[in-house]
Amino acid sequence: MDSPLNSEIESFFDSAPPLNDRAAISEKLKEFIALNSSESGTRRVACVTSGGTTVPLEQRCVRYIDNFSSGHRGAASTEHLIKMGYAVIFLYRRGTCEPYCSSLPDDAFLECFEVTKESAVQVCQPYSEAVKRAIRDHHAAVAGGLLLKLPFTTIFEYLQMLQMIAVSSRSLGPCSMFYLAAAVSDFYVPWKSMAEHKIQSGSGPLDIQLLQVPKMLSVLRKEWAPMAFCISFKLETDAEILLEKADMARKKYGMHAVVANELLSRKEQVVVVTNNGKIPVYRDKTSSDSDVEKPLTKLLVDRHSVYIKDSNT
Amino acid sequence: MDSPLNSEIESFFDSAPPLNDRAAISEKLKEFIALNSSESGTRRVACVTSGGTTVPLEQRCVRYIDNFSSGHRGAASTEHLIKMGYAVIFLYRRGTCEPYCSSLPDDAFLECFEVTKESAVQVCQPYSEAVKRAIRDHHAAVAGGLLLKLPFTTIFEYLQMLQMIAVSSRSLGPCSMFYLAAAVSDFYVPWKSMAEHKIQSGSGPLDIQLLQVPKMLSVLRKEWAPMAFCISFKLETDAEILLEKADMARKKYGMHAVVANELLSRKEQVVVVTNNGKIPVYRDKTSSDSDVEKPLTKLLVDRHSVYIKDSNT
């Protein structure tokens, strides 16, 4: 670790507040990886990241900068990956959409149930099948050891947990996939230079200086999990610059694929940028309950299959 | 409107993006107020604000500054107020805690239900009574016209909706209460000086200049709803300055009470600051399912009763 990039990363981790529950998370990861590795053959394991990371502006945090992300993409993709035989480590922002909830109303708990005259709780008619499927599939995935959910809030928690997952997954070799759909902060305030208490208003305008978060994708690829199949996501609001920026990110960080998505159309179409071309992926518009994540994960799983085959020959 | 404060407020509203669904919200408010006013006597109506407001940093918003707030206090207080006979307009941050959910796990939908062998959805045993009560009480409150839920996200939406509610509630005179528990941003970026697209990383540190949000409490008290009983909340992380700041806010904005709470102890105790003293309020520690909002709302409802009596004589 002596390149300028690595020293930047080291100083980011040094300045981060230590992770709560580090030992418990490590234990869960070890168990989950062991459960999905066996001598007869290793199951494919995807780490899906989802939701936005926060950047605290105060140590006893009242205010923070956040990145908009409902977590729908990560949650829906997790469901499809599990259906296609993957085990998934779901690293998600606390409170954002969870797998098997992506097709339900946001406040499913209050909207989908009613109490009958006989004082029993029942599902309201229009949601009956969807709710049953969601609860059953979620329980089956967790009980079957195919879904491990790890929540984060801040950028500091996210990057420390991503590192732990990557290092734990190393033993899976090419069977490991990173599907980095989280909206990660680009700028942060180093912990040590942060105000301890709530910043006081009343003394005029506020000026905030933010440093760039070092790009962890390179070090993920080169050091943390060099054999894993890595997919990152690029979101822009300006379609003009999107594809070019996605391709730049692919080359710069050595990603196997970059999914380019534009804020307004991201639920209808994305473009998968790889070293041999740009492949547009569309939601199946003939079906009302289809999503773009279904064809997207299908394409990426196929690519992952080729990657595993190539790695083994 | 010609004081310096009012011109600041005017320029804030002028610079805000127009509210979506303004007409629909106005219609709902009118109906709700009418339903709860009658010739035989007006029901008391509280506007409870809850959760944090966001400040977008980009017009097509990817990044924003947020204020930490789970919305638990506002949600729990709403339940108690309805139990004590109030109708409540619940102005809350989309996605934060809703009334009747405050004592359930955060992901109640996935945690509290299971599918039986006969393929029926049922509540898991430990939550059985709590879930039934939550769903039944929520339906009863909404169906009975005692709860109107209005979600917001940004500071722009919040302040425009608060103004609409205040002006609509004017006809209720002293029977109207404002219980301002939301964590409102102190700083913002004026819409017109905001970047249109996502701010690009890669060009070094980022500098953000924020203006102070004009304090709307004075204008709420003096112009929007001059007869209403008004309670605001003051949160600090530094207990040393808390009570003094709460009392300053009470005097400066003409609040009838300010609830002072400190970040770490806020679920156990608060202090109600009024013009005749500071009253500490504690959670009932002898009962595991009690909350500090119960004695807090009880105290404030008593004060409101005195206020109504005094206004009528």
XYZ file of C-alpha atoms in Angstrom:
626
model
C 0.000 0.000 0.000
C 2.191 2.898 -1.120
C 0.598 4.466 -4.192
C -0.984 7.935 -3.739
C -4.423 6.289 -4.116
C -3.711 3.827 -1.365
C -2.490 6.467 1.022
C -5.704 8.402 0.389
C -7.727 5.277 1.168
C -5.684 4.538 4.257
C -6.263 8.024 5.574
C -10.009 7.713 4.871
C -10.226 4.493 6.910
C -7.967 5.882 9.640
C -10.233 8.886 10.002
C -13.448 6.818 10.072
C -15.228 6.127 13.368
C -14.867 2.413 14.208
C -17.704 0.169 13.033
C -20.206 -0.939 15.689
C -20.778 -4.699 15.826
C -17.718 -5.434 13.731
C -17.256 -8.828 15.386
C -20.907 -9.845 14.955
C -20.936 -8.842 11.276
C -17.727 -10.756 10.667
C -19.210 -13.842 12.302
C -22.385 -13.682 10.182
C -20.346 -13.300 7.006
C -18.113 -16.252 7.830
C -21.151 -18.441 8.473
C -22.926 -17.320 5.310
C -19.911 -17.916 3.071
C -19.252 -21.325 4.669
C -22.881 -22.336 4.224
C -22.685 -21.537 0.517
C -19.314 -23.177 -0.149
C -18.970 -26.936 -0.159
C -16.586 -29.490 -1.564
C -19.135 -30.635 -4.111
C -19.205 -27.152 -5.617
C -19.535 -23.549 -4.579
C -22.778 -21.673 -4.980
C -22.441 -18.291 -6.653
C -22.616 -15.470 -4.111
C -23.501 -11.893 -5.057
C -22.941 -8.873 -2.862
C -25.702 -6.434 -3.841
C -25.298 -2.908 -2.443
C -28.381 -0.735 -2.311
C -29.627 2.694 -1.199
C -27.650 5.875 -0.559
C -24.842 6.476 1.920
C -24.934 9.476 4.239
C -22.157 11.920 5.072
C -22.529 13.267 8.618
C -21.807 16.982 9.056
C -21.573 16.727 12.848
C -20.116 13.970 15.074
C -23.235 13.792 17.237
C -25.111 13.799 14.034
C -28.192 15.919 13.461
C -27.424 16.997 9.894
C -26.019 14.986 7.042
C -25.711 14.963 3.266
C -27.597 12.133 1.615
C -27.810 10.619 -1.853
C -31.254 10.031 -3.262
C -31.961 6.311 -3.693
C -35.095 4.352 -2.882
C -33.194 1.067 -2.998
C -35.721 -0.407 -5.453
C -33.103 -1.495 -7.976
C -30.976 -3.353 -5.441
C -33.987 -4.990 -3.790
C -35.576 -6.148 -7.062
C -32.227 -7.368 -8.418
C -31.675 -9.407 -5.246
C -34.978 -11.210 -5.767
C -34.065 -12.087 -9.375
C -30.541 -13.232 -8.456
C -31.855 -15.540 -5.734
C -34.365 -16.955 -8.192
C -31.480 -17.675 -10.575
C -29.659 -19.669 -7.897
C -27.441 -17.051 -6.230
C -26.962 -16.491 -2.526
C -27.039 -12.735 -1.852
C -25.359 -10.545 0.741
C -27.636 -7.497 0.677
C -25.693 -4.468 1.956
C -28.412 -1.836 2.185
C -29.205 1.569 3.601
C -31.314 1.168 6.740
C -34.955 2.024 5.917
C -34.749 1.683 2.120
C -36.604 -0.912 0.058
C -35.928 -4.540 1.012
C -36.041 -7.627 -1.211
C -39.567 -9.015 -1.757
C -41.090 -5.615 -0.934
C -40.205 -3.908 -4.202
C -43.625 -4.449 -5.801
C -45.678 -3.485 -2.724
C -46.838 -0.011 -1.613
C -44.260 1.969 0.421
C -46.253 1.714 3.618
C -47.336 -1.882 3.022
C -47.934 -2.488 6.695
C -50.714 0.126 6.994
C -52.075 -0.217 3.475
C -52.296 -3.982 2.901
C -54.038 -5.297 6.019
C -57.374 -4.942 7.760
C -58.968 -6.302 10.924
C -62.154 -8.321 10.407
C -65.282 -8.133 12.566
C -64.096 -11.352 14.213
C -60.977 -9.410 15.187
C -58.608 -11.294 12.868
C -55.935 -9.576 10.796
C -56.333 -10.204 7.071
C -54.770 -9.009 3.829
C -56.880 -6.529 1.840
C -58.151 -8.147 -1.354
C -56.151 -6.412 -4.101
C -52.856 -7.241 -2.374
C -53.739 -10.748 -1.298
C -51.451 -12.726 -3.630
C -48.600 -10.195 -3.678
C -48.395 -10.046 0.113
C -48.498 -13.814 0.499
C -45.753 -14.256 -2.094
C -43.579 -11.550 -0.529
C -43.756 -12.950 3.004
C -43.324 -16.571 1.897
C -40.393 -15.905 -0.471
C -38.632 -13.668 2.052
C -38.879 -16.280 4.811
C -37.742 -19.031 2.440
C -34.684 -17.044 1.292
C -33.581 -16.143 4.832
C -34.299 -19.593 6.291
C -32.593 -21.282 3.320
C -29.384 -19.349 3.923
C -29.703 -17.554 0.579
C -30.126 -14.012 1.887
C -28.028 -12.138 4.435
C -29.187 -8.564 5.073
C -26.627 -6.088 6.463
C -27.815 -2.497 6.991
C -25.622 0.632 6.916
C -26.225 4.360 7.277
C -23.034 6.373 6.759
C -20.351 6.251 4.064
C -17.945 5.174 6.819
C -20.030 2.117 7.688
C -20.657 1.264 4.038
C -17.024 1.196 2.948
C -15.808 -0.697 6.002
C -18.519 -3.332 5.525
C -17.874 -3.591 1.778
C -14.222 -4.274 2.533
C -15.156 -6.990 5.052
C -17.496 -8.659 2.559
C -14.933 -8.533 -0.243
C -12.174 -10.033 1.868
C -14.510 -12.763 3.209
C -15.671 -13.629 -0.321
C -12.140 -14.075 -1.644
C -12.319 -17.834 -1.077
C -15.181 -18.035 -3.581
C -12.868 -16.935 -6.393
C -14.709 -16.189 -9.653
C -18.031 -17.409 -8.198
C -18.284 -14.146 -6.299
C -20.122 -11.198 -7.886
C -20.225 -7.568 -6.757
C -23.348 -5.732 -7.915
C -22.706 -2.203 -6.688
C -26.061 -0.450 -7.045
C -25.744 1.742 -3.926
C -25.564 5.513 -4.406
C -22.252 6.222 -2.732
C -21.319 9.733 -1.600
C -18.579 11.402 -3.633
C -17.753 13.982 -0.965
C -17.308 13.781 2.802
C -16.161 15.638 5.893
C -13.292 13.813 7.654
C -14.425 12.663 11.092
C -11.657 14.515 12.900
C -12.374 17.887 11.339
C -16.115 17.548 11.989
C -17.978 19.769 14.464
C -18.740 17.806 17.638
C -22.060 19.485 18.368
C -24.963 20.625 16.231
C -23.857 23.534 14.043
C -25.586 26.664 15.361
C -27.764 28.698 13.074
C -28.239 32.398 13.628
C -24.800 33.546 12.579
C -25.434 34.013 8.873
C -24.732 31.798 5.866
C -22.983 28.462 6.300
C -19.980 27.332 4.322
C -19.224 23.606 4.078
C -15.965 22.252 2.670
C -16.099 18.664 1.522
C -13.268 16.356 0.471
C -13.592 13.769 -2.253
C -14.220 10.225 -1.082
C -11.356 8.135 -2.508
C -12.600 5.768 -5.222
C -12.642 2.317 -3.662
C -13.519 0.443 -6.859
C -9.875 0.040 -7.928
C -8.787 -1.326 -4.594
C -11.828 -3.633 -4.475
C -10.804 -5.072 -7.847
C -7.065 -5.211 -7.255
C -6.713 -6.081 -3.611
C -9.881 -6.888 -1.740
C -11.411 -9.399 -4.186
C -9.265 -9.698 -7.321
C -11.081 -12.775 -8.701
C -14.654 -11.472 -8.296
C -16.911 -10.409 -11.175
C -17.569 -6.693 -10.615
C -20.451 -4.557 -11.831
C -20.804 -0.901 -10.926
C -23.593 1.580 -11.659
C -23.362 5.085 -13.050
C -26.253 7.488 -12.538
C -26.414 10.854 -14.273
C -29.169 13.368 -14.835
C -27.560 14.524 -18.080
C -27.974 11.833 -20.771
C -25.371 13.586 -22.949
C -22.438 12.632 -20.751
C -23.754 9.356 -19.341
C -22.366 6.675 -21.682
C -18.981 8.277 -21.961
C -18.678 8.553 -18.173
C -19.800 4.947 -17.729
C -17.158 3.716 -20.155
C -14.489 5.826 -18.475
C -15.433 4.315 -15.107
C -15.255 0.806 -16.557
C -11.721 1.325 -17.832
C -10.453 3.319 -14.877
C -11.634 0.875 -12.209
C -11.358 -2.362 -14.195
C -15.072 -3.183 -13.850
C -16.409 -6.133 -15.855
C -19.552 -4.154 -16.595
C -20.941 -0.704 -15.804
C -24.699 -0.165 -15.812
C -25.464 3.328 -17.113
C -28.739 4.837 -15.967
C -30.333 8.210 -16.370
C -32.391 9.600 -13.486
C -35.727 9.978 -15.297
C -35.718 6.843 -17.476
C -33.923 4.452 -15.110
C -36.984 2.311 -14.443
C -37.590 1.720 -18.150
C -34.138 1.220 -19.617
C -30.432 1.035 -18.819
C -27.325 0.420 -20.893
C -24.787 -2.235 -19.901
C -21.322 -1.045 -20.891
C -18.717 -3.814 -21.290
C -15.349 -4.170 -23.012
C -17.088 -5.442 -26.143
C -19.877 -2.986 -26.520
C -22.861 -1.193 -25.072
C -26.003 -3.273 -24.658
C -29.332 -1.495 -24.063
C -31.746 -3.329 -21.756
C -35.471 -2.534 -21.686
C -38.292 -3.354 -19.328
C -40.839 -5.706 -20.900
C -43.612 -3.192 -21.600
C -46.161 -5.875 -22.516
C -46.409 -6.927 -18.867
C -47.450 -4.467 -16.177
C -45.628 -6.176 -13.313
C -42.299 -6.603 -15.067
C -39.210 -4.584 -14.198
C -35.981 -3.679 -15.969
C -34.030 -5.563 -13.282
C -35.237 -8.919 -14.643
C -33.569 -8.700 -18.088
C -30.651 -6.780 -16.529
C -29.776 -9.473 -13.986
C -30.351 -12.189 -16.619
C -27.782 -10.557 -18.928
C -25.262 -10.091 -16.116
C -25.687 -13.656 -14.844
C -24.962 -14.912 -18.387
C -21.833 -12.769 -18.487
C -20.842 -14.089 -15.075
C -21.230 -17.679 -16.358
C -18.849 -16.963 -19.245
C -16.437 -15.295 -16.817
C -16.416 -18.334 -14.502
C -15.876 -20.692 -17.440
C -12.995 -18.575 -18.754
C -11.441 -18.389 -15.295
C -11.486 -22.174 -14.976
C -9.750 -22.918 -18.283
C -45.553 42.542 4.607
C -42.761 45.082 4.691
C -40.480 44.267 7.633
C -37.027 42.857 6.784
C -38.194 39.433 8.070
C -41.195 39.431 5.786
C -39.157 40.340 2.754
C -36.814 37.436 3.557
C -39.810 35.112 3.791
C -41.286 36.456 0.585
C -38.064 35.857 -1.270
C -37.857 32.323 0.138
C -41.335 31.484 -1.153
C -40.708 33.237 -4.457
C -37.603 31.160 -5.007
C -39.292 27.857 -4.084
C -40.390 25.421 -6.801
C -44.211 25.351 -6.941
C -45.907 22.659 -4.854
C -47.204 19.623 -6.741
C -50.847 18.768 -6.027
C -51.502 22.120 -4.412
C -55.164 22.013 -5.403
C -55.693 18.455 -4.143
C -54.040 19.218 -0.796
C -56.132 22.348 -0.401
C -59.301 20.346 -1.090
C -58.411 17.669 1.484
C -57.678 20.323 4.099
C -60.938 22.124 3.497
C -62.898 18.888 3.866
C -61.034 17.838 6.990
C -61.527 21.187 8.739
C -65.211 21.276 7.754
C -65.744 17.737 9.042
C -64.299 18.711 12.409
C -66.151 22.021 12.764
C -69.845 22.105 13.486
C -72.347 24.532 14.924
C -72.708 22.461 18.059
C -69.026 22.926 18.829
C -65.679 22.651 17.162
C -63.418 19.684 17.743
C -59.850 20.572 18.632
C -57.539 20.114 15.651
C -53.781 19.694 16.005
C -51.285 20.021 13.193
C -48.431 17.677 14.138
C -45.284 18.051 12.031
C -42.848 15.157 12.015
C -39.561 13.967 10.497
C -36.787 15.989 8.885
C -36.944 18.297 5.878
C -34.420 17.962 3.053
C -32.493 20.677 1.272
C -31.769 19.708 -2.350
C -28.293 20.578 -3.629
C -29.269 20.031 -7.275
C -32.505 20.841 -9.144
C -32.743 17.345 -10.614
C -31.962 16.141 -7.181
C -29.468 13.382 -6.492
C -27.841 14.904 -3.405
C -29.438 16.725 -0.526
C -28.804 17.778 3.052
C -31.077 16.057 5.538
C -31.901 16.437 9.219
C -31.853 13.311 11.310
C -35.331 12.425 12.586
C -37.056 9.053 12.745
C -40.457 10.705 13.178
C -41.166 8.617 16.282
C -42.044 11.594 18.461
C -44.558 13.042 16.013
C -46.143 9.656 15.286
C -46.508 8.662 18.945
C -47.809 12.118 19.891
C -50.440 11.903 17.155
C -51.764 8.645 18.603
C -52.048 10.187 22.077
C -53.703 13.370 20.794
C -56.327 11.391 18.865
C -56.995 9.293 21.976
C -57.570 12.547 23.887
C -60.183 13.669 21.382
C -58.198 15.710 18.872
C -58.358 15.477 15.104
C -54.811 15.545 13.725
C -53.316 16.835 10.491
C -50.093 14.827 10.345
C -47.563 16.688 8.167
C -44.744 14.169 7.918
C -41.602 13.358 6.019
C -42.315 10.644 3.454
C -40.956 7.310 4.719
C -40.613 8.227 8.399
C -42.575 6.635 11.237
C -46.382 6.853 10.913
C -48.976 6.969 13.688
C -49.845 3.531 15.122
C -46.510 2.106 13.940
C -44.333 3.735 16.593
C -44.225 0.662 18.850
C -43.637 -1.886 16.060
C -40.319 -2.988 14.518
C -39.017 -0.733 11.705
C -39.638 -3.342 9.022
C -42.928 -4.528 10.514
C -44.133 -5.886 7.195
C -41.344 -8.476 6.889
C -40.900 -9.138 10.595
C -44.439 -9.513 11.917
C -46.104 -11.904 9.481
C -45.736 -15.511 8.341
C -47.464 -17.792 5.850
C -49.015 -20.947 7.315
C -48.902 -24.404 5.756
C -52.447 -23.787 4.589
C -51.070 -20.799 2.705
C -52.732 -18.156 4.876
C -50.964 -15.008 6.058
C -50.889 -14.710 9.853
C -49.283 -12.452 12.445
C -46.279 -13.966 14.273
C -47.160 -14.690 17.884
C -45.161 -12.067 19.842
C -46.626 -9.234 17.731
C -50.156 -10.553 17.552
C -51.908 -7.993 19.776
C -49.705 -5.027 18.820
C -50.271 -5.549 15.088
C -54.022 -5.981 15.489
C -54.266 -2.821 17.587
C -52.118 -0.830 15.144
C -54.114 -1.785 12.047
C -57.497 -1.383 13.755
C -56.719 1.978 15.384
C -55.181 3.368 12.199
C -58.215 2.404 10.099
C -60.583 3.794 12.726
C -58.751 7.135 12.885
C -58.649 7.593 9.107
C -62.210 6.369 8.520
C -63.512 8.491 11.402
C -62.063 11.655 9.878
C -59.679 12.120 12.799
C -56.402 11.692 10.918
C -55.265 13.384 7.726
C -51.763 12.376 6.602
C -49.868 14.778 4.327
C -46.316 13.767 3.299
C -43.480 16.151 2.369
C -39.843 15.740 1.399
C -38.139 19.115 0.916
C -38.036 22.256 3.048
C -39.855 23.990 0.171
C -42.777 21.558 0.319
C -42.870 21.602 4.113
C -43.121 25.372 4.529
C -45.660 25.825 1.751
C -47.863 23.084 3.222
C -47.507 24.433 6.763
C -48.714 27.811 5.530
C -51.713 26.219 3.806
C -52.645 24.285 6.954
C -52.269 27.360 9.163
C -54.414 29.536 6.946
C -57.090 26.811 6.614
C -57.175 26.288 10.387
C -57.739 29.960 11.140
C -61.494 29.413 11.363
C -60.942 27.088 14.332
C -59.608 29.980 16.406
C -58.078 28.880 19.719
C -59.184 25.254 19.161
C -56.313 24.872 16.732
C -52.949 23.592 17.989
C -49.584 23.520 16.215
C -47.255 20.833 17.519
C -44.097 21.460 15.518
C -41.960 18.377 16.096
C -40.420 18.227 12.605
C -36.662 18.763 12.294
C -36.641 21.735 9.950
C -33.509 22.672 7.992
C -31.799 25.867 9.123
C -29.848 26.325 5.887
C -30.776 26.017 2.233
C -29.649 26.635 -1.332
C -32.048 28.974 -3.183
C -33.668 27.098 -6.061
C -32.472 29.565 -8.659
C -28.810 29.405 -7.694
C -28.864 25.605 -7.580
C -26.959 23.438 -10.051
C -29.369 21.942 -12.591
C -27.521 18.639 -13.018
C -25.708 16.304 -10.657
C -22.585 18.019 -9.318
C -19.596 16.283 -10.904
C -16.960 14.740 -8.709
C -13.397 14.417 -9.897
C -12.443 18.062 -9.760
C -11.263 18.215 -6.157
C -12.942 19.366 -2.953
C -16.468 20.755 -3.025
C -17.531 23.995 -1.443
C -21.204 24.537 -0.607
C -22.605 27.902 0.423
C -25.906 27.775 2.261
C -28.263 30.591 3.223
C -30.258 30.629 6.421
C -33.875 29.549 6.109
C -35.970 32.475 7.384
C -37.651 31.640 10.707
C -41.297 31.040 9.907
C -42.464 30.678 13.499
C -43.035 34.422 13.965
C -45.108 34.734 10.843
C -47.070 31.578 11.731
C -47.951 33.129 15.099
C -48.593 36.671 13.881
C -50.153 36.259 10.468
C -50.959 32.702 9.387
C -52.793 31.516 12.519
C -52.737 34.214 15.219
C -55.303 32.470 17.477
C -53.724 28.998 17.474
C -51.920 27.427 20.432
C -48.322 26.935 19.273
C -45.690 24.513 20.539
C -42.252 24.253 18.996
C -39.386 21.841 19.690
C -35.739 22.613 20.310
C -33.174 19.853 19.862
C -29.557 20.279 20.886
C -26.704 17.854 21.439
C -25.153 20.143 24.030
C -27.251 20.083 27.223
C -25.432 23.187 28.531
C -27.069 25.565 26.072
C -30.392 23.761 25.591
C -32.729 25.377 28.123
C -31.481 28.869 27.472
C -31.916 28.436 23.719
C -35.399 26.982 24.209
C -36.461 29.969 26.309
C -34.977 32.397 23.808
C -36.953 30.709 21.020
C -40.144 30.903 23.094
C -39.799 34.644 23.584
C -38.528 35.449 20.125
C -41.266 33.608 18.247
C -44.092 34.017 20.759
C -44.566 30.271 21.242
C -46.941 29.147 24.006
C -44.527 26.358 24.895
C -41.161 25.092 23.684
C -40.236 21.457 24.253
C -36.492 21.218 24.954
C -34.873 17.897 24.115
C -31.322 16.666 24.126
C -30.280 14.164 21.457
C -29.220 11.281 23.705
C -31.892 11.508 26.441
C -34.834 12.632 24.305
C -36.747 9.364 24.642
C -36.574 9.436 28.452
C -37.167 13.079 29.325
C -37.893 16.523 27.934
C -38.456 19.926 29.491
C -41.496 22.028 28.621
C -40.525 25.693 28.717
C -43.442 28.120 29.182
C -43.840 31.706 30.325
C -44.333 30.541 33.899
C -41.553 28.069 34.265
C -39.750 25.006 33.048
C -41.516 21.692 33.634
C -39.526 18.461 33.295
C -41.490 15.506 31.853
C -40.318 11.909 32.296
C -41.250 8.622 30.691
C -42.979 6.280 33.150
C -40.100 3.885 33.811
C -42.293 1.383 35.681
C -43.961 0.340 32.417
C -41.937 -1.048 29.507
C -44.313 0.075 26.768
C -44.761 3.647 27.947
C -43.263 6.633 26.158
C -42.420 10.208 27.111
C -44.974 11.442 24.536
C -47.866 10.306 26.745
C -47.198 12.623 29.732
C -45.919 15.305 27.328
C -49.111 15.460 25.248
C -51.217 15.217 28.435
C -49.473 18.308 29.863
C -49.803 20.256 26.612
C -53.467 19.338 26.172
C -54.133 20.641 29.711
C -52.365 23.886 28.810
C -54.371 24.094 25.614
C -57.600 23.696 27.629
C -56.639 26.635 29.846
C -55.732 28.653 26.749
C -59.118 28.001 25.120
C -60.949 28.918 28.331
C -58.952 32.147 28.676
C -59.582 33.025 25.017
C -63.324 32.639 25.479
C -63.640 34.909 28.503
